[in-house]
Coordinates of C-alpha atoms and ligand atoms in Angstrom, one line a residue:
X56 CA 85.3 43.0 122.3
X57 CA 84.2 39.4 121.5
X58 CA 86.7 36.7 122.4
X59 CA 89.2 35.9 119.6
X60 CA 88.6 32.6 118.0
X61 CA 91.8 30.5 117.8
X62 CA 93.2 27.1 116.9
X63 CA 96.2 26.1 118.9
X64 CA 98.6 23.9 116.9
X65 CA 100.9 22.2 119.3
X66 CA 103.5 19.5 120.3
X67 CA 103.2 19.5 124.1
X68 CA 105.8 20.0 125.8
X69 CA 105.7 21.7 129.2
X70 CA 105.7 25.2 127.8
X71 CA 103.0 24.3 125.3
X72 CA 101.0 23.0 128.3
X73 CA 101.3 26.4 130.0
X74 CA 100.2 28.1 126.8
X75 CA 97.2 25.9 126.5
X76 CA 96.3 26.4 130.2
X77 CA 96.6 30.2 129.7
X78 CA 94.2 30.1 126.7
X79 CA 91.7 27.9 128.4
X80 CA 91.7 30.1 131.5
X81 CA 90.9 33.2 129.5
X82 CA 87.4 32.8 128.0
X83 CA 86.8 36.6 128.0
X84 CA 89.7 37.0 125.6
X85 CA 90.0 33.7 123.8
X86 CA 87.7 31.0 122.4
X87 CA 89.7 27.9 121.7
X88 CA 87.9 26.3 118.7
X89 CA 90.2 23.3 118.8
X90 CA 93.7 22.0 119.5
X91 CA 95.6 20.3 116.8
X92 CA 98.5 18.1 117.7
X93 CA 101.6 17.7 115.6
X94 CA 104.8 15.7 115.9
X95 CA 107.6 17.7 117.4
X96 CA 109.0 17.7 121.0
X97 CA 107.9 14.0 121.1
X98 CA 106.1 11.8 118.5
X99 CA 102.4 12.4 117.6
X100 CA 101.1 9.6 119.8
X101 CA 102.4 11.5 122.8
X102 CA 101.6 15.0 121.7
X103 CA 97.9 14.3 121.1
X104 CA 97.7 12.4 124.4
X105 CA 99.5 15.2 126.2
X106 CA 97.1 17.8 124.7
X107 CA 94.2 15.9 126.2
X108 CA 95.9 15.6 129.6
X109 CA 96.2 19.3 129.7
X110 CA 92.6 20.0 128.8
X111 CA 91.5 17.7 131.5
X112 CA 93.8 19.4 134.0
X113 CA 92.2 22.7 133.0
X114 CA 88.8 21.2 133.7
X115 CA 87.9 21.5 130.0
X116 CA 87.4 18.0 128.7
X117 CA 84.9 19.2 126.1
X118 CA 87.8 20.9 124.2
X119 CA 88.2 19.3 120.8
X120 CA 91.7 17.8 120.3
X121 CA 92.7 16.5 116.8
X122 CA 95.7 14.4 115.8
X123 CA 97.6 15.8 112.8
X124 CA 100.8 15.1 110.9
X125 CA 103.2 12.5 112.4
X126 CA 106.3 13.6 110.4
X127 CA 107.7 16.7 108.8
X128 CA 106.9 17.4 105.1
X129 CA 110.2 16.1 103.7
X130 CA 112.4 15.1 106.6
X131 CA 112.8 12.6 109.4
X132 CA 111.3 13.8 112.7
X133 CA 113.7 15.3 115.2
X134 CA 112.4 15.3 118.7
X135 CA 113.5 17.0 122.0
X136 CA 113.2 14.5 124.8
X137 CA 116.5 15.9 126.1
X138 CA 114.5 19.0 127.0
X139 CA 111.0 17.8 127.8
X140 CA 111.7 14.2 129.0
X141 CA 110.5 10.9 127.5
X142 CA 106.8 11.7 127.7
X143 CA 107.2 15.3 126.6
X144 CA 105.5 16.3 129.8
X145 CA 107.9 14.8 132.3
X146 CA 107.8 16.2 135.8
X147 CA 104.7 15.4 137.8
X148 CA 102.8 12.2 137.2
X149 CA 99.5 12.6 135.5
X150 CA 96.7 10.0 134.8
X151 CA 96.1 8.9 131.2
X152 CA 93.3 11.1 129.7
X153 CA 89.7 9.9 129.6
X154 CA 88.4 12.5 127.1
X155 CA 88.5 11.1 123.6
X156 CA 90.5 12.3 120.6
X157 CA 88.1 14.1 118.2
X158 CA 87.5 12.1 115.0
X159 CA 89.2 13.3 111.8
X160 CA 92.6 14.7 110.9
X161 CA 93.9 18.0 112.3
X162 CA 94.6 19.3 108.9
X163 CA 90.9 18.8 107.8
X164 CA 89.8 20.5 111.0
X165 CA 91.9 23.5 110.2
X166 CA 90.7 23.7 106.7
X167 CA 87.0 23.2 107.6
X168 CA 87.1 25.7 110.4
X169 CA 88.6 28.4 108.3
X170 CA 86.0 27.7 105.5
X171 CA 83.1 27.6 107.9
X172 CA 83.8 30.8 109.9
X173 CA 83.6 34.3 108.5
X174 CA 86.7 35.2 106.6
X175 CA 89.2 37.0 108.9
X176 CA 87.7 35.7 112.1
X177 CA 90.0 32.7 113.0
X178 CA 93.6 33.1 114.3
X179 CA 96.0 30.2 114.1
X180 CA 98.5 29.8 117.0
X181 CA 101.2 27.3 116.0
X182 CA 103.6 26.5 118.9
X183 CA 105.3 23.5 117.4
X184 CA 106.7 22.6 114.0
X185 CA 104.6 24.1 111.2
X186 CA 103.7 20.8 109.4
X187 CA 99.9 20.9 110.0
X188 CA 99.6 24.5 109.0
X189 CA 101.7 24.2 105.8
X190 CA 99.8 21.0 104.8
X191 CA 96.5 22.8 105.2
X192 CA 97.8 25.7 103.1
X193 CA 99.0 23.3 100.4
X194 CA 95.9 21.3 100.3
X195 CA 93.5 24.2 100.4
X196 CA 95.1 27.5 99.3
X197 CA 91.6 29.1 99.5
X198 CA 92.0 29.2 103.3
X199 CA 95.0 31.5 103.3
X200 CA 93.2 34.8 102.8
X201 CA 90.6 33.7 105.3
X202 CA 93.2 33.5 108.2
X203 CA 92.8 36.5 110.5
X204 CA 96.5 36.2 111.7
X205 CA 99.1 33.5 112.4
X206 CA 100.8 34.1 115.8
X207 CA 103.6 31.6 116.2
X208 CA 106.5 30.6 118.4
X209 CA 109.5 30.0 116.3
X210 CA 112.8 31.3 115.0
X211 CA 115.4 33.7 116.3
X212 CA 117.5 36.6 115.0
X213 CA 119.8 37.9 117.8
X214 CA 119.6 34.6 119.8
X215 CA 120.2 32.7 116.6
X216 CA 119.5 29.1 117.6
X217 CA 118.7 26.5 120.3
X218 CA 118.7 23.1 118.5
X219 CA 121.6 24.0 116.2
X220 CA 123.9 27.0 116.4
X221 CA 121.7 28.8 113.9
X222 CA 118.2 27.3 114.2
X223 CA 115.3 27.3 116.6
X224 CA 113.7 23.9 117.2
X225 CA 110.2 24.5 115.7
X226 CA 111.5 25.9 112.5
X227 CA 114.4 23.4 112.3
X228 CA 112.1 20.3 112.6
X229 CA 110.2 21.3 109.5
X230 CA 111.9 24.1 107.5
X231 CA 110.0 23.4 104.3
X232 CA 106.7 23.8 106.2
X233 CA 108.0 27.1 107.8
X234 CA 109.0 28.3 104.3
X235 CA 105.5 27.7 103.0
X236 CA 103.9 29.5 105.9
X237 CA 106.3 32.5 105.7
X238 CA 105.7 32.8 102.0
X239 CA 102.0 32.4 102.3
X240 CA 101.0 36.1 102.4
X241 CA 99.1 35.6 105.7
X242 CA 99.6 38.2 108.4
X243 CA 102.2 36.7 110.8
X244 CA 103.4 37.6 114.2
X245 CA 106.5 35.8 115.4
X246 CA 107.6 35.1 119.0
X247 CA 111.2 34.2 118.4
X248 CA 113.9 33.2 121.0
X249 CA 114.8 36.9 121.1
X250 CA 111.7 37.5 123.2
X251 CA 111.0 34.1 124.8
X252 CA 114.5 34.1 126.3
X253 CA 113.4 37.2 128.3
X254 CA 110.5 35.4 130.1
X255 CA 112.4 33.3 132.6
X256 CA 110.9 31.1 135.3
X257 CA 112.8 32.5 138.3
X258 CA 112.4 31.0 141.8
X259 CA 109.8 33.6 143.0
X260 CA 107.8 33.2 139.8
X261 CA 107.6 29.4 140.1
X262 CA 106.8 29.8 143.8
X263 CA 103.8 32.0 142.9
X264 CA 102.3 29.0 141.0
X265 CA 103.0 26.6 143.9
X266 CA 101.5 29.1 146.4
X267 CA 98.2 28.9 144.6
X268 CA 97.5 25.7 146.4
X269 CA 95.6 24.3 143.4
X270 CA 96.3 21.2 141.4
X271 CA 97.0 23.2 138.3
X272 CA 99.3 25.7 140.1
X273 CA 101.3 22.8 141.5
X274 CA 101.5 21.1 138.1
X275 CA 102.7 24.3 136.4
X276 CA 105.4 24.8 139.1
X277 CA 106.6 21.2 138.7
X278 CA 106.6 21.2 135.0
X279 CA 108.5 24.4 134.9
X280 CA 110.9 23.0 137.5
X281 CA 111.6 20.0 135.3
X282 CA 111.9 22.0 132.1
X283 CA 114.1 24.6 133.7
X284 CA 117.0 22.2 134.5
X285 CA 118.0 21.9 130.9
X286 CA 118.1 25.6 130.2
X287 CA 119.9 26.6 133.4
X288 CA 122.6 24.1 132.6
X289 CA 122.8 25.2 129.0
X290 CA 122.6 29.0 129.3
X291 CA 123.6 29.6 132.9
X292 CA 120.4 31.6 133.2
X293 CA 118.2 32.1 136.2
X294 CA 115.4 29.9 134.9
X295 CA 113.9 28.5 131.7
X296 CA 112.2 30.5 129.0
X297 CA 108.4 30.0 128.8
X298 CA 108.4 30.1 125.0
X299 CA 105.0 29.1 123.9
X300 CA 102.8 31.1 126.4
X301 CA 104.2 34.2 124.7
X302 CA 101.9 33.5 121.8
X303 CA 98.8 33.4 124.0
X304 CA 99.9 36.4 126.2
X305 CA 100.3 38.4 123.0
X306 CA 96.6 37.8 122.1
X307 CA 95.5 38.8 125.5
X308 CA 97.8 41.7 126.2
X309 CA 99.7 42.9 123.1
X310 CA 100.9 46.0 125.0
X311 CA 103.3 43.8 126.9
X312 CA 105.3 43.2 123.7
X313 CA 107.0 45.2 121.0
X314 CA 108.9 44.3 117.8
X315 CA 109.5 45.2 114.2
X316 CA 107.8 44.4 110.9
X317 CA 110.5 42.7 108.9
X318 CA 111.1 40.3 106.1
X319 CA 111.7 36.7 107.3
X320 CA 112.9 33.9 105.1
X321 CA 113.7 30.3 106.0
X322 CA 116.9 28.5 105.1
X323 CA 116.0 25.2 103.6
X324 CA 119.1 24.3 101.6
X325 CA 122.3 24.7 103.6
X326 CA 123.3 21.8 105.9
X327 CA 125.1 24.2 108.1
X328 CA 122.3 26.7 108.7
X329 CA 119.2 24.6 108.0
X330 CA 116.1 26.1 109.5
X331 CA 117.6 29.5 110.2
X332 CA 115.1 32.4 110.2
X333 CA 116.9 35.0 108.1
X334 CA 115.2 38.2 109.4
X335 CA 116.1 41.5 107.7
X336 CA 116.1 43.3 111.1
X337 CA 118.2 46.2 109.8
X338 CA 116.3 46.6 106.6
X339 CA 119.3 46.0 104.4
X340 CA 117.4 44.3 101.6
X341 CA 114.4 45.5 99.6
X342 CA 112.5 42.2 100.5
X343 CA 109.0 43.1 101.6
X344 CA 108.1 42.7 105.3
X345 CA 106.1 39.6 105.9
X346 CA 106.1 39.3 109.7
X347 CA 105.9 41.3 112.9
X348 CA 109.0 40.0 114.7
X349 CA 108.8 40.5 118.5
X350 CA 111.9 41.2 120.5
X351 CA 110.9 43.0 123.7
X352 CA 108.5 42.0 126.5
X353 CA 107.6 43.3 130.0
X354 CA 108.5 40.1 131.7
X355 CA 107.0 41.1 135.1
X356 CA 103.7 42.0 133.4
X357 CA 103.8 38.7 131.5
X358 CA 104.1 36.7 134.7
X359 CA 101.5 38.8 136.5
X360 CA 99.1 37.9 133.7
X361 CA 100.0 34.3 133.6
X362 CA 99.8 33.9 137.4
X363 CA 96.4 35.6 137.6
X364 CA 95.0 33.4 134.8
X365 CA 96.5 30.1 135.9
X366 CA 95.1 30.9 139.4
X367 CA 91.6 30.7 138.0
X368 CA 91.9 27.0 137.1
Ligands
BDR183 C1 110.2 25.6 121.1 O1 110.6 24.3 120.9 C2 109.9 23.5 121.8 O2 110.8 22.6 122.5 C3 109.1 24.3 122.8 O3 107.9 23.7 123.1 C4 108.9 25.6 121.9 O4 107.8 25.5 121.2 C5 111.3 26.4 121.6 O5 112.4 26.4 120.7
CA184 CA1 106.1 23.8 121.5

């Protein structure tokens, strides 16, 4: 099968970094048409810079990286330096990127790419707040039926929330954008906390990256070490969830995952539960299913894939 053409929409973030590395290390499965940065974990000035740092680390400075929206559609930006550090990529020191930012706005790139490729041939992979994707849909509704699929990291049902008691970070930051995307009619696969909390960076799994003896392997080990401290303290878990790489792993090896087609709606009104992904897991309404909501993963298989691919870089 020809590699799947994707756009990664991202707010790096250490787990975003691992997702991007996994995609760039997998040319037989994935062709990265471009990376679009959005404000999220840290402000846009840092996410677009971090995306370029990651491409250079992967030895792919020719990758096109675009800067997108610097604030959510209707709200003030909420960031997550308490998880990712001041730069968003805290942990190991990395040099400032040499590769340039691509000219033009990320939203225009998303629109033009979907218009210029055959309908149904480009998959969108959002792993940050959905501001760029929703803006593209609002500005150019003709692109919606041209999207092959949206595979995103966001939301939760059984795990409920990580930034508030009832909301996951990516959805909480821009709930209006998430609402537009979930109502769009595009085919959507969701990697919620219910599945990402099952792919934990245990000691032996991090050591496998370190043992590669490569610059990238060491970086991944140190990033996940940094990122992990917060989650271990918070959840008392064995390690940190590698949220965003689940999106890319799904594209490469969907058999590692399973879930249910359900209706998902986004809470945009309540102060108490803002950004909640209300998933009709038990089918108690007659609301039509609009997303494949993943909740199970073969974590050992996931890390075997990740380790093999990162080892190539
Ligand atoms: C999501 O929020 C970000 O902090 C991570 O990069 C991930 O995309 C997890 O809730
Ligand atoms: Ca992210």
